[in-house]
Coordinates of C-alpha atoms in Angstrom, one line a residue:
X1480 CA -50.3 -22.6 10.3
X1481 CA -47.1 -24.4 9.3
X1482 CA -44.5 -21.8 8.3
X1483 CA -43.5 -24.1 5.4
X1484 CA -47.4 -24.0 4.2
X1485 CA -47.6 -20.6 5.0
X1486 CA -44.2 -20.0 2.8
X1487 CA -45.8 -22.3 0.1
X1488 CA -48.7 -20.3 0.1
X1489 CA -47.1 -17.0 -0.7
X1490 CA -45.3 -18.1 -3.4
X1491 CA -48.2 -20.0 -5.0
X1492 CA -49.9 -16.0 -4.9
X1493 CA -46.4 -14.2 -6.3
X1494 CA -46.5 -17.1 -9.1
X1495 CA -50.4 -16.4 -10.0
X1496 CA -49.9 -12.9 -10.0
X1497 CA -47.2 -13.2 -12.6
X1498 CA -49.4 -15.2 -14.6
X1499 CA -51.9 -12.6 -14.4
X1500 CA -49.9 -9.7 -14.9
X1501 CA -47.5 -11.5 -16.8
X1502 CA -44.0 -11.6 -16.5
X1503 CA -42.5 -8.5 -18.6
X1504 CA -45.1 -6.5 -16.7
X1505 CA -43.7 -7.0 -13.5
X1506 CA -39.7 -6.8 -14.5
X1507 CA -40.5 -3.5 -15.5
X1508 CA -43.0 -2.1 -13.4
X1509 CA -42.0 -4.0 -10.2
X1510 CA -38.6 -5.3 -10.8
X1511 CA -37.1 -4.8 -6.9
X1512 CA -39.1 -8.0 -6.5
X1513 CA -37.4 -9.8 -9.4
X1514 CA -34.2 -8.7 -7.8
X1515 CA -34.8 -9.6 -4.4
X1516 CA -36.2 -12.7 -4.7
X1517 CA -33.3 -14.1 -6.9
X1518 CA -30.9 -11.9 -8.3
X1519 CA -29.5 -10.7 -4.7
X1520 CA -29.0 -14.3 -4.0
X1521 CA -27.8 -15.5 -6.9
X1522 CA -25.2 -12.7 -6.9
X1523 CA -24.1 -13.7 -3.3
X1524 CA -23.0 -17.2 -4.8
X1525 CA -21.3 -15.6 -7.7
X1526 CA -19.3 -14.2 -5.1
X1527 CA -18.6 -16.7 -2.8
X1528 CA -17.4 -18.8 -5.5
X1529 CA -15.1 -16.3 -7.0
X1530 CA -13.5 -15.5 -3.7
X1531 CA -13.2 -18.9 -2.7
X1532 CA -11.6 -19.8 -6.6
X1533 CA -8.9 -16.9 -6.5
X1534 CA -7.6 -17.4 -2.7
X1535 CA -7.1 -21.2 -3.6
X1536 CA -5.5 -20.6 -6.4
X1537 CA -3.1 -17.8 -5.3
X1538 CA -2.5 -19.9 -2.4
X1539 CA -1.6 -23.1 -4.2
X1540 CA 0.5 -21.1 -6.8
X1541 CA -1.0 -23.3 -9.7
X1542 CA -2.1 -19.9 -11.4
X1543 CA 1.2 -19.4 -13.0
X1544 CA 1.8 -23.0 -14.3
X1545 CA -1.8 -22.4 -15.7
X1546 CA -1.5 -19.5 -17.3
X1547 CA 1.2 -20.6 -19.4
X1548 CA -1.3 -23.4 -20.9
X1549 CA -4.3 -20.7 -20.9
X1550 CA -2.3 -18.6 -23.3
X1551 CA -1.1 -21.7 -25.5
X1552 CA -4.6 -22.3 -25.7
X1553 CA -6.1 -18.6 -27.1
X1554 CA -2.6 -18.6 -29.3
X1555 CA -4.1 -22.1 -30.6
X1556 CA -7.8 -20.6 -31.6
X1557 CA -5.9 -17.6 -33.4
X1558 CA -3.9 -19.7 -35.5
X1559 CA -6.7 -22.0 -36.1
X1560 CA -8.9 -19.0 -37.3
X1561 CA -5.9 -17.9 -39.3
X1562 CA -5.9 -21.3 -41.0
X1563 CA -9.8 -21.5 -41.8
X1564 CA -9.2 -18.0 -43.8
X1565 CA -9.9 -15.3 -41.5
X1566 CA -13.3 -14.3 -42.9
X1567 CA -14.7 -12.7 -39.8
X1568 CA -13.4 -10.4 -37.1
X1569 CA -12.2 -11.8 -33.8
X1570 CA -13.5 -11.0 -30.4
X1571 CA -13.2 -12.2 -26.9
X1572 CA -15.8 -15.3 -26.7
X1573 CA -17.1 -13.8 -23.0
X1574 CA -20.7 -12.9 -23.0
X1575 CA -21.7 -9.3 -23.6
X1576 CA -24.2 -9.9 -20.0
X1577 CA -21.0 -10.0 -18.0
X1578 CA -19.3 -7.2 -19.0
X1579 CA -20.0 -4.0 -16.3
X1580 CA -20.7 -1.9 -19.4
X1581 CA -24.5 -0.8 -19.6
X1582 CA -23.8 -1.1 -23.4
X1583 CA -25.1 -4.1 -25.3
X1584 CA -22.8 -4.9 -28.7
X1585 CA -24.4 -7.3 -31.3
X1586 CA -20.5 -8.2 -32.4
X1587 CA -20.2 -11.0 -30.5
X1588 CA -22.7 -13.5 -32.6
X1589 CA -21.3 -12.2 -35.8
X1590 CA -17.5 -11.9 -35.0
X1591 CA -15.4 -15.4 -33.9
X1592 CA -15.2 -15.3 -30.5
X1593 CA -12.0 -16.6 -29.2
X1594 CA -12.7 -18.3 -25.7
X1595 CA -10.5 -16.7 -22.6
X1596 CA -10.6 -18.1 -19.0
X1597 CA -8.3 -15.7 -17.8
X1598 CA -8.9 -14.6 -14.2
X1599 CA -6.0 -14.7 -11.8
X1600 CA -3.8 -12.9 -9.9
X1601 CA -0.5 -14.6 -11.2
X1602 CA 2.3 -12.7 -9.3
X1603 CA 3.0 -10.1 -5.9
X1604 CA 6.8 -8.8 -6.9
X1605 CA 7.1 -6.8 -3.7
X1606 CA 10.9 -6.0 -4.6
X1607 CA 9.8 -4.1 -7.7
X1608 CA 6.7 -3.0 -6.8
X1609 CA 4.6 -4.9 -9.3
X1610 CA 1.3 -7.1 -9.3
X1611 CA 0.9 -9.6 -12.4
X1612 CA -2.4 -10.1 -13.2
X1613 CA -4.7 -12.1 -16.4
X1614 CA -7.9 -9.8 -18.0
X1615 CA -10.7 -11.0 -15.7
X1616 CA -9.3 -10.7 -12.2
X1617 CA -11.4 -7.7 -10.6
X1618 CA -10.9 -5.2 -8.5
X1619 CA -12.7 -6.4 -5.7
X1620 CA -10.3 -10.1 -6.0
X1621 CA -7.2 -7.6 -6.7
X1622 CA -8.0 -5.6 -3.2
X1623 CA -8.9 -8.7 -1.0
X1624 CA -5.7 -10.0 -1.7
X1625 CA -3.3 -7.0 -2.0
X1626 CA -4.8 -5.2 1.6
X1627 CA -4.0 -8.6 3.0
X1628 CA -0.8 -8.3 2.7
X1629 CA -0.1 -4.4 3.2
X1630 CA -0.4 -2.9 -0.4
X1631 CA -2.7 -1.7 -3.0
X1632 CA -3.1 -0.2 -6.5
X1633 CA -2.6 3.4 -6.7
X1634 CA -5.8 3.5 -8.6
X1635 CA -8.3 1.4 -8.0
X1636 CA -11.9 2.3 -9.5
X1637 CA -14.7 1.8 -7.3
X1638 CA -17.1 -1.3 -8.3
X1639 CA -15.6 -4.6 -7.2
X1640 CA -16.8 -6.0 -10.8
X1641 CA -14.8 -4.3 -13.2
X1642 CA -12.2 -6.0 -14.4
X1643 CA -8.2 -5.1 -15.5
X1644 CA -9.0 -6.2 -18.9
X1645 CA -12.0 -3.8 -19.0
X1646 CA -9.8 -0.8 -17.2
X1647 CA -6.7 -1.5 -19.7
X1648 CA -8.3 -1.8 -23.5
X1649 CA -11.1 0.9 -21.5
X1650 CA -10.1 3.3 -18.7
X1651 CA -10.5 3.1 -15.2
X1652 CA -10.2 6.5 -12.8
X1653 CA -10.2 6.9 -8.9
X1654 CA -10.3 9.5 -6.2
X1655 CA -6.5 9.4 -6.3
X1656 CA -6.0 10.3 -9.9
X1657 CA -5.0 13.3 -9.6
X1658 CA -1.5 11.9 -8.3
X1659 CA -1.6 8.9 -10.7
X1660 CA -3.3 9.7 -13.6
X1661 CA -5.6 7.2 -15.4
X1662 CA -5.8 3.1 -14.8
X1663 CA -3.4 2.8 -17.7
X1664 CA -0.8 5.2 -16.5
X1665 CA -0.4 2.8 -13.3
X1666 CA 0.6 -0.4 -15.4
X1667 CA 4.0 -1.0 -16.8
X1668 CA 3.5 -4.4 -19.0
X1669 CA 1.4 -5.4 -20.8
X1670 CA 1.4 -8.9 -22.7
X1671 CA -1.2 -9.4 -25.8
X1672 CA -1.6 -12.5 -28.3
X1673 CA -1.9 -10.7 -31.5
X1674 CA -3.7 -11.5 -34.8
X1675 CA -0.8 -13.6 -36.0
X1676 CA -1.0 -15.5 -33.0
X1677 CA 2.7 -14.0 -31.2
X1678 CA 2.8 -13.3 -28.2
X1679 CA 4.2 -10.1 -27.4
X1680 CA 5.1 -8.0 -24.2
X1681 CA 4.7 -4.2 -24.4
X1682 CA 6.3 -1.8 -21.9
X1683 CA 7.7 2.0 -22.2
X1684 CA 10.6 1.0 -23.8
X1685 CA 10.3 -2.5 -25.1
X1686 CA 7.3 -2.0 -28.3
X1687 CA 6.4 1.2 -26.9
X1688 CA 4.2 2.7 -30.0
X1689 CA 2.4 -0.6 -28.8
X1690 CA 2.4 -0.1 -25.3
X1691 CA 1.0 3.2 -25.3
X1692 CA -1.6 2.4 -28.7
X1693 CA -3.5 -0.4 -26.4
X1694 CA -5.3 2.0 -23.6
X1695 CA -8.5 2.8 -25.2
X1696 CA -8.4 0.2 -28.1
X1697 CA -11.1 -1.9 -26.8
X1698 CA -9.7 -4.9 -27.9
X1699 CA -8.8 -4.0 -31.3
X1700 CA -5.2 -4.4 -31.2
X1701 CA -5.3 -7.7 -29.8
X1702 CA -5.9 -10.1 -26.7
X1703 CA -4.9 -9.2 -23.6
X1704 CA -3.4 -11.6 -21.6
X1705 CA -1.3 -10.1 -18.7
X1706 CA -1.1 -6.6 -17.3
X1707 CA 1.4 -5.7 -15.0
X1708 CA 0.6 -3.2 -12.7
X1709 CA 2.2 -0.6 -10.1
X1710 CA 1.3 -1.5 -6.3
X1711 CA 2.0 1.0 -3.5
X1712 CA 2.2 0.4 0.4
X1713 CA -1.2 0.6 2.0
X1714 CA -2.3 2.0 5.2
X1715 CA -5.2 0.9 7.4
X1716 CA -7.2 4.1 7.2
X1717 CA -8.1 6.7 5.1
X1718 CA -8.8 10.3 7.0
X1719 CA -11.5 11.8 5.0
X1720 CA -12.8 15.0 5.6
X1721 CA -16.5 16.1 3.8
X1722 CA -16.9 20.2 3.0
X1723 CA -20.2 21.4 1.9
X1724 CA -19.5 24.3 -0.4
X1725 CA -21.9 26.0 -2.1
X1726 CA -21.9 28.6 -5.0
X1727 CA -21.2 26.8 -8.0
X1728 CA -18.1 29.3 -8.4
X1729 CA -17.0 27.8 -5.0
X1730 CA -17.5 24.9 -5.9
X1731 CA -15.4 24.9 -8.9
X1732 CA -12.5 26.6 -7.2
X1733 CA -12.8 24.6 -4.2
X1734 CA -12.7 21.2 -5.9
X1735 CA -9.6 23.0 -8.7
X1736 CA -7.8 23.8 -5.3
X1737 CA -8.2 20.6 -3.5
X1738 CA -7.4 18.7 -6.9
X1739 CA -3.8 20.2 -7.2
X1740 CA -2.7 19.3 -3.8
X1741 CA -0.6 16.6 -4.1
X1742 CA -0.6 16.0 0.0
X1743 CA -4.7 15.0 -0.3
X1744 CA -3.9 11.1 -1.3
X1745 CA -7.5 11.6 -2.5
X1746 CA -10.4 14.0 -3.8
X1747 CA -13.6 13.7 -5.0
X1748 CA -16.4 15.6 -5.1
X1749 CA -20.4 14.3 -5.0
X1750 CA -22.5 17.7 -5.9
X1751 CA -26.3 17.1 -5.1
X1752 CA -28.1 20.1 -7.2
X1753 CA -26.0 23.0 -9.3
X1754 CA -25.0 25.3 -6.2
X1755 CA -25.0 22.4 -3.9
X1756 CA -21.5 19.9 -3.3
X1757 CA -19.9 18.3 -1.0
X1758 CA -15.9 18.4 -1.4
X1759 CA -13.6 15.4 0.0
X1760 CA -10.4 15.1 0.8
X1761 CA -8.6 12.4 2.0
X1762 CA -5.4 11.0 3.2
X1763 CA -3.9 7.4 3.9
X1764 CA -3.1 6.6 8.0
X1765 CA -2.0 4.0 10.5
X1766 CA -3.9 5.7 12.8
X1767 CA -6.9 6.7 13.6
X1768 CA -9.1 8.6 16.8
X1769 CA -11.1 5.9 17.9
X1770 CA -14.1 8.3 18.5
X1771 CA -14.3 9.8 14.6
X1772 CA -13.9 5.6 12.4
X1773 CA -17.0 4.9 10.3
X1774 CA -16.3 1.6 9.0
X1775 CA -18.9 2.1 5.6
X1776 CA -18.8 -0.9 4.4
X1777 CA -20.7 -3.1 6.9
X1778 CA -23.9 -4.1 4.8
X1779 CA -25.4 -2.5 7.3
X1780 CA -24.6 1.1 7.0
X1781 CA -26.5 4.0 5.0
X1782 CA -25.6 4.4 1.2
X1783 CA -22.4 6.3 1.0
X1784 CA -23.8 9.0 -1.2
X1785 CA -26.5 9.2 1.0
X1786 CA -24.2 9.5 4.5
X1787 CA -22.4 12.3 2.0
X1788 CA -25.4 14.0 2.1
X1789 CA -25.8 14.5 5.7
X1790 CA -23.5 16.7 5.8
X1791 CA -24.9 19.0 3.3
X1792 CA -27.7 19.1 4.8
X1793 CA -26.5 19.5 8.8
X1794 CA -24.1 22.1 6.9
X1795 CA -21.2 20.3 8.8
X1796 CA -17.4 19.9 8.2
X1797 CA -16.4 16.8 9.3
X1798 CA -13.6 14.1 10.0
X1799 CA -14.1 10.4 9.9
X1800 CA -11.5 7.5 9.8
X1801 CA -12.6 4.8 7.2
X1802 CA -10.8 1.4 6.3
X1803 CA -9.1 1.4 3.4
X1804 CA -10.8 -1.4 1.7
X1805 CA -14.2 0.2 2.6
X1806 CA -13.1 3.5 1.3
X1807 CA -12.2 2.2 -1.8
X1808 CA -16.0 0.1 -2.2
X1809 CA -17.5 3.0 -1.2
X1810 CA -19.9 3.2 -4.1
X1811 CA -19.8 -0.5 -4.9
X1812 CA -23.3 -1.2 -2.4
X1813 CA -25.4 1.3 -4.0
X1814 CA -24.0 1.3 -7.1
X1815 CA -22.9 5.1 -7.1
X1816 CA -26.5 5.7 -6.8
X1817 CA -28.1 3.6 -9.2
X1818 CA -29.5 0.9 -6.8
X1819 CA -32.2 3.5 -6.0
X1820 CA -33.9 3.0 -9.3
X1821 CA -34.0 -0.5 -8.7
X1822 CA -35.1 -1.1 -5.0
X1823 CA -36.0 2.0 -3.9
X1824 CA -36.5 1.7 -0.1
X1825 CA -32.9 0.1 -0.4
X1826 CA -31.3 2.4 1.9
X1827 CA -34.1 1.8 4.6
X1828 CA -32.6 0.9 8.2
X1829 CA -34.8 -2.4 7.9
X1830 CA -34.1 -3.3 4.7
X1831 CA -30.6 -2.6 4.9
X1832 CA -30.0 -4.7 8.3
X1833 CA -32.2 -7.8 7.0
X1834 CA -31.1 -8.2 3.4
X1835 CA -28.0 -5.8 2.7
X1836 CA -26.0 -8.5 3.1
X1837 CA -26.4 -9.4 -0.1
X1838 CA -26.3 -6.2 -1.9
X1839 CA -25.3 -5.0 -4.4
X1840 CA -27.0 -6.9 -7.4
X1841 CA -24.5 -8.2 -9.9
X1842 CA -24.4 -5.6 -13.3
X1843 CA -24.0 -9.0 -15.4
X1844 CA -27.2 -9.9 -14.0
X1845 CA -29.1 -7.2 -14.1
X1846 CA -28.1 -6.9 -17.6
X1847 CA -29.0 -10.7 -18.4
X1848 CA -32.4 -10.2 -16.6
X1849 CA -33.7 -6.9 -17.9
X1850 CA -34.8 -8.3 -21.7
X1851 CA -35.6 -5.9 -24.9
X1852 CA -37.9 -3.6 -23.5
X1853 CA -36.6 -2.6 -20.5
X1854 CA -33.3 -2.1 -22.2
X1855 CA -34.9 0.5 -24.7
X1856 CA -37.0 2.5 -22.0
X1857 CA -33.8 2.6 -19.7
X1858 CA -32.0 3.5 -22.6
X1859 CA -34.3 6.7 -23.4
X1860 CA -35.0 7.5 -19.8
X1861 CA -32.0 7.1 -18.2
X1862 CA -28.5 8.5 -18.6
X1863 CA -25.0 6.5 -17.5
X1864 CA -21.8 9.0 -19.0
X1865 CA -18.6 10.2 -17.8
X1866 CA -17.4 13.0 -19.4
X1867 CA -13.3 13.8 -19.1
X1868 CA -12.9 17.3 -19.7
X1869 CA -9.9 19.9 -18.5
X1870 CA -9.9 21.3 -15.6
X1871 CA -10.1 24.8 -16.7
X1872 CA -13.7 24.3 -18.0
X1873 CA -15.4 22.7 -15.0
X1874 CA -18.1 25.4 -14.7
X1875 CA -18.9 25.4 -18.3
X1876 CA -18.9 22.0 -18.2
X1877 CA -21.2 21.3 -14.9
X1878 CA -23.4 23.9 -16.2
X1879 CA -24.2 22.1 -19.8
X1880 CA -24.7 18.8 -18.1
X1881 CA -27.4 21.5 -16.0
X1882 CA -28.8 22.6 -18.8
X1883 CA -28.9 19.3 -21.0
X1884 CA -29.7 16.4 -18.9
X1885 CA -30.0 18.1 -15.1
X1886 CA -29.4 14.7 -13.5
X1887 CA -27.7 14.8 -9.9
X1888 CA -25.7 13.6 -7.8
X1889 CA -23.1 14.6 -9.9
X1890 CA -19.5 12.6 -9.2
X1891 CA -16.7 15.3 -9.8
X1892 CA -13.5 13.1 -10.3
X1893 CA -9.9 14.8 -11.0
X1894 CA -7.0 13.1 -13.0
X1895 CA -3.8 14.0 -14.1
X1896 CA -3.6 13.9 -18.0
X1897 CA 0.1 13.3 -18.9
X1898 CA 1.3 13.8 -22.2
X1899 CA 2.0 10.5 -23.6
X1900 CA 1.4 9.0 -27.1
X1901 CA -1.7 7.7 -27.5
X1902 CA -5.5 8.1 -28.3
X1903 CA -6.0 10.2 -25.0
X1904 CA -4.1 13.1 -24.0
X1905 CA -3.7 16.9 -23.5
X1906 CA -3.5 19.0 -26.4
X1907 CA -0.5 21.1 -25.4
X1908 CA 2.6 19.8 -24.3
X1909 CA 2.3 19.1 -21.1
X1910 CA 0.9 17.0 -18.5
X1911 CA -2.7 18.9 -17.4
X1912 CA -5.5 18.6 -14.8
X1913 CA -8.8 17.3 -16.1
X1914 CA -12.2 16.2 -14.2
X1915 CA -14.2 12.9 -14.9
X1916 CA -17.9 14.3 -14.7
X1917 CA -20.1 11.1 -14.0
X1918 CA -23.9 11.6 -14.3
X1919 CA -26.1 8.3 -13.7
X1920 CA -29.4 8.7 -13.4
X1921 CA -33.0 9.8 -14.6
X1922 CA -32.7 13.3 -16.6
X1923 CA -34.7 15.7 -15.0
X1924 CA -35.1 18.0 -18.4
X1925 CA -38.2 18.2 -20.5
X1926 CA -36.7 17.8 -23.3
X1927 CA -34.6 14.9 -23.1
X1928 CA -34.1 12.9 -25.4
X1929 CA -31.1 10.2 -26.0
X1930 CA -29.8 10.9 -29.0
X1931 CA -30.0 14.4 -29.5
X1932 CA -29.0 15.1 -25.6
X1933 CA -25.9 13.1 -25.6
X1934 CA -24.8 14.4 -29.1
X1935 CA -25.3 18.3 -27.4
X1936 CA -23.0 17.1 -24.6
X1937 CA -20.4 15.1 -26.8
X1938 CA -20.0 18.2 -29.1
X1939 CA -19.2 20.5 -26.4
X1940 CA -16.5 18.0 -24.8
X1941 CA -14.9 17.6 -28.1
X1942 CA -14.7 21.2 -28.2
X1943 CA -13.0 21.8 -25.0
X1944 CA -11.1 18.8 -25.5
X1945 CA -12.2 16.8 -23.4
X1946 CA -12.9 12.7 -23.8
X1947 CA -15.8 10.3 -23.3
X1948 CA -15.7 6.8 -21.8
X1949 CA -16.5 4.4 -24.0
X1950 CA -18.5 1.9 -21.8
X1951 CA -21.3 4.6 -22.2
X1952 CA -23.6 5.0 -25.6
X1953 CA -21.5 6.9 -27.8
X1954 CA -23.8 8.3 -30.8
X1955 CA -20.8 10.4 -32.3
X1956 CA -20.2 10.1 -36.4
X1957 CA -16.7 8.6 -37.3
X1958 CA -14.9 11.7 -38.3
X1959 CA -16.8 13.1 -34.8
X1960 CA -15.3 10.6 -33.1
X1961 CA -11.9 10.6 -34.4
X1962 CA -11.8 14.1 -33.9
X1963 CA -12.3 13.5 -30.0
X1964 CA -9.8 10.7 -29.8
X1965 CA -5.7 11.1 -31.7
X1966 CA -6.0 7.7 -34.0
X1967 CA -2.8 8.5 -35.1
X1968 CA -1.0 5.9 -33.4
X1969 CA -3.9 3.4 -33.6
X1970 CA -3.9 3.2 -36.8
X1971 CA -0.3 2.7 -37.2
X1972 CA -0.5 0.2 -35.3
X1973 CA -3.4 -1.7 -37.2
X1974 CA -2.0 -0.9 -40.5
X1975 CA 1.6 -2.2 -38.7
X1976 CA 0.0 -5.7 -36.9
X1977 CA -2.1 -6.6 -39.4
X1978 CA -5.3 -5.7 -37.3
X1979 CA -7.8 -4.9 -40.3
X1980 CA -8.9 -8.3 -41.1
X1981 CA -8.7 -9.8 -37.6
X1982 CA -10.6 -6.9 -35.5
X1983 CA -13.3 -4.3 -36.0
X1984 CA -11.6 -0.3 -35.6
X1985 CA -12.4 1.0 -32.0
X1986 CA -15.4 3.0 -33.3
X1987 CA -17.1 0.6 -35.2
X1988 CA -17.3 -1.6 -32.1
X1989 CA -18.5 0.4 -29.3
X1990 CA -20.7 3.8 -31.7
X1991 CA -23.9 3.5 -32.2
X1992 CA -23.8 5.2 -35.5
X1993 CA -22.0 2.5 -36.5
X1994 CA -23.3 -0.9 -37.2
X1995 CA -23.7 -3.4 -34.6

């Protein structure tokens, strides 16, 4: 038979069957062939056409001239809503779907959006150490270009689709944030069109209350236009090491030990049951035994968390030499491990050499894809949160996300906390060390469910004093939430810029107590 009729065939079948079953039967029951059959390749274009759009760009060095006009432009829309009257809140006029955050915000059709193109990489100052970026340029376009040309961010968070704008007005973390501290703590300007329409540029020294008021806002403050941002020299290789360690008491002290050493360039720890981790420790190199590199990356290769594994289950301490840019995308493929829900034989050898190409899917279109009903029964069966809480209460801490959700792997992240102004830090006086706890996955506990759960686990971070990222469902009350986050400053700065009548507070844009 012709292969074409043959092909023609099958897909007259997969259509009748559709029909048959109809179509919100098999998005949720059988959605790894949804995302096979188009959202891999669709997301393969997305970033071919991205890549291609930034190099020629940077290369041309139009983005700067551009940028200029681009801001002229949101500055216009401002004043323009200014002049109509002001009756509704501003927002950024990007759709919700392309945001990495699982969260879905009903703002955007009731707030004026204010349209913002913004996705370049303006500026490499290697004299001062600086990269100038707009909002939407993403990590994966920031590393393509930086590790061309020998440097990198000191912290750069995993998944090639998050954005600076999203880490900035958010908060971004990596395995070397226990040198560096937080995304924000790595960027030195930061320039925002306000609700007047200014343009103003925010540093440590010049609008400082500013400067340190905008991490965490979530666009409340303003629009974010430019972020200047720390780059450090790069190396080709990062010398990891993987320790199994099991006890959770070992755990804890192991990861607490590895987390103050300042000569690991980074440490992370995946842990696979409560007594069960895998500790690693890592270090930038030129050099590397030829016998011991993995390169991860290759499209090919087994799901990082998965390779992790391995050694927890040979019970082996090991070495392995790993690109730089792979180590940094070493989640991005699998999407920590949240690709397994979606195609579960994804990490088969076959499946991995014949289409892993084109893995990952894109978030944005997942998100566009997944309609009403899958977004409610992912939302009550499935649990995406990152919980930032002090060092000092790691066990306590591991052990209520045991107890209240029991979903593993768990990713053990440390960060240094300094002790700036702002709605996040310590609550002495000094700088201190604190662990991102990520937990993505299906909860394992009977009695799960998604309001109550997370509302256990929010009131015991707010009583350690610990923080919780705001891309996740937050279902704390306003004084709750106030009482996790220092407003002082953010209000100040609201009452100070006007911000009341231009842009929701913080909480009522991203709780879901409050109203959407």
């Amino acid at each position: 038979m012709d292969p074409l009729l043959y092909l023609g065939g099958l897909v007259v079948l997969f259509l009748v069957w559709i029909k048959v079953k109809g179509l919100e039967y098999v998005i949720i029951h059988q959605r790894w062939i949804f995302v096979c059959l188009f959202l891999l390749p669709l997301s393969v274009i997305f970033d071919v056409y991205y890549y291609l759009r930034a190099w020629i760009i940077f290369k041309m060095c139009s983005a700067p001239k551009q940028h200029d006009q681009r801001v002229r432009d949101i500055q216009r829309q401002v004043r323009e809503w200014k002049n109509e009257g002001g009756k509704k809140h501003m927002c950024t006029g990007r759709p919700g779907w392309l945001t990495v955050s699982l969260r879905v915000g009903k703002y955007k059709k009731t707030h004026k959006n204010i349209m913002i193109n913004m996705m370049d990489i303006l500026e490499v100052d290697t004299k001062r150490q600086v990269v100038r970026v707009e909002p939407l340029a993403n990590m994966g376009q920031v590393t393509a270009l930086l590790n061309s040309i020998g440097w990198t961010l000191p912290v750069l968070p995993e998944l090639d689709d998050l954005t600076v704008g999203g880490l900035v007005m958010g908060t971004g973390i990596e395995s070397s944030s226990h040198i560096y501290g937080l995304f924000q703590h790595i960027c030195v300007a930061f320039e925002l069109v306000l609700a007047d329409g200014s343009l103003v540029r925010c540093t440590e020294k010049e609008n400082s209350d500013l400067f340190y008021a905008v991490p965490w806002s979530c666009g409340t403050l303003g629009f974010l236009v430019a972020a200047e941002i720390r780059i450090i020299p790069a190396r080709k290789w990062v010398k990891l090491r993987y320790e199994p360690v099991r006890g959770l008491d070992a755990i804890c002290k192991k990861f607490a030990e590895e987390s103050a050493n300042r000569e690991n360039h980074f440490v992370e720890g995946l842990q696979y049951s409560r007594d069960e981790a895998v500790i690693m420790t890592g270090t930038m190199t030129d050099h590397a035994e030829p016998d011991k590199t993995n390169c991860i990356g290759y499209y090919y290769k087994p799901w990082f968390f998965r390779h992790v594994e391995g050694f927890l289950k040979q019970n082996r301490v090991a070495v392995e030499y790993i690109p730089l840019r792979h180590y940094y995308h070493r989640h991005t493929r699998s999407i920590f491990w949240e690709l397994q829900d979606i195609i579960p034989f994804g990490n088969n050898p076959l499946f991995r050499y014949v289409f892993g190409w084109m893995v990952p899917p894109k978030i944005s279109l997942l998100k566009l894809t997944q309609g009403e009903t899958i977004r409610k029964l992912y939302e009550q069966h499935h649990v995406v949160q990152d919980m930032l809480v002090p060092m000092k209460h790691i066990k306590s801490s591991i052990l209520r996300f045991h107890e209240d959700i029991h979903v593993y792997p768990l990713w053990l992240c440390p960060f240094t906390l300094p002790n700036q102004p702002g709605m996040v830090h310590p609550k002495g006086d000094e700088d201190e060390l604190y662990v991102d706890i990520g937990a993505y996955g299906e909860p394992k506990v009977k009695h799960f469910e998604a309001k109550s759960s997370t509302r256990q686990l929010e009131k015991f971070v707010r009583e350690v004093h610990g923080f919780q990222m705001l891309y996740a469902d937050v279902y704390m009350e306003r004084q709750e939430f106030w009482e996790m986050f220092d407003g002082t400053l953010y209000h100040k700065l609201r009452k100070q810029l006007n911000c009341d009548g231009a842009f929701p507070e913080v909480y009522d844009k991203i709780c879901k107590s409050a109203r959407h």
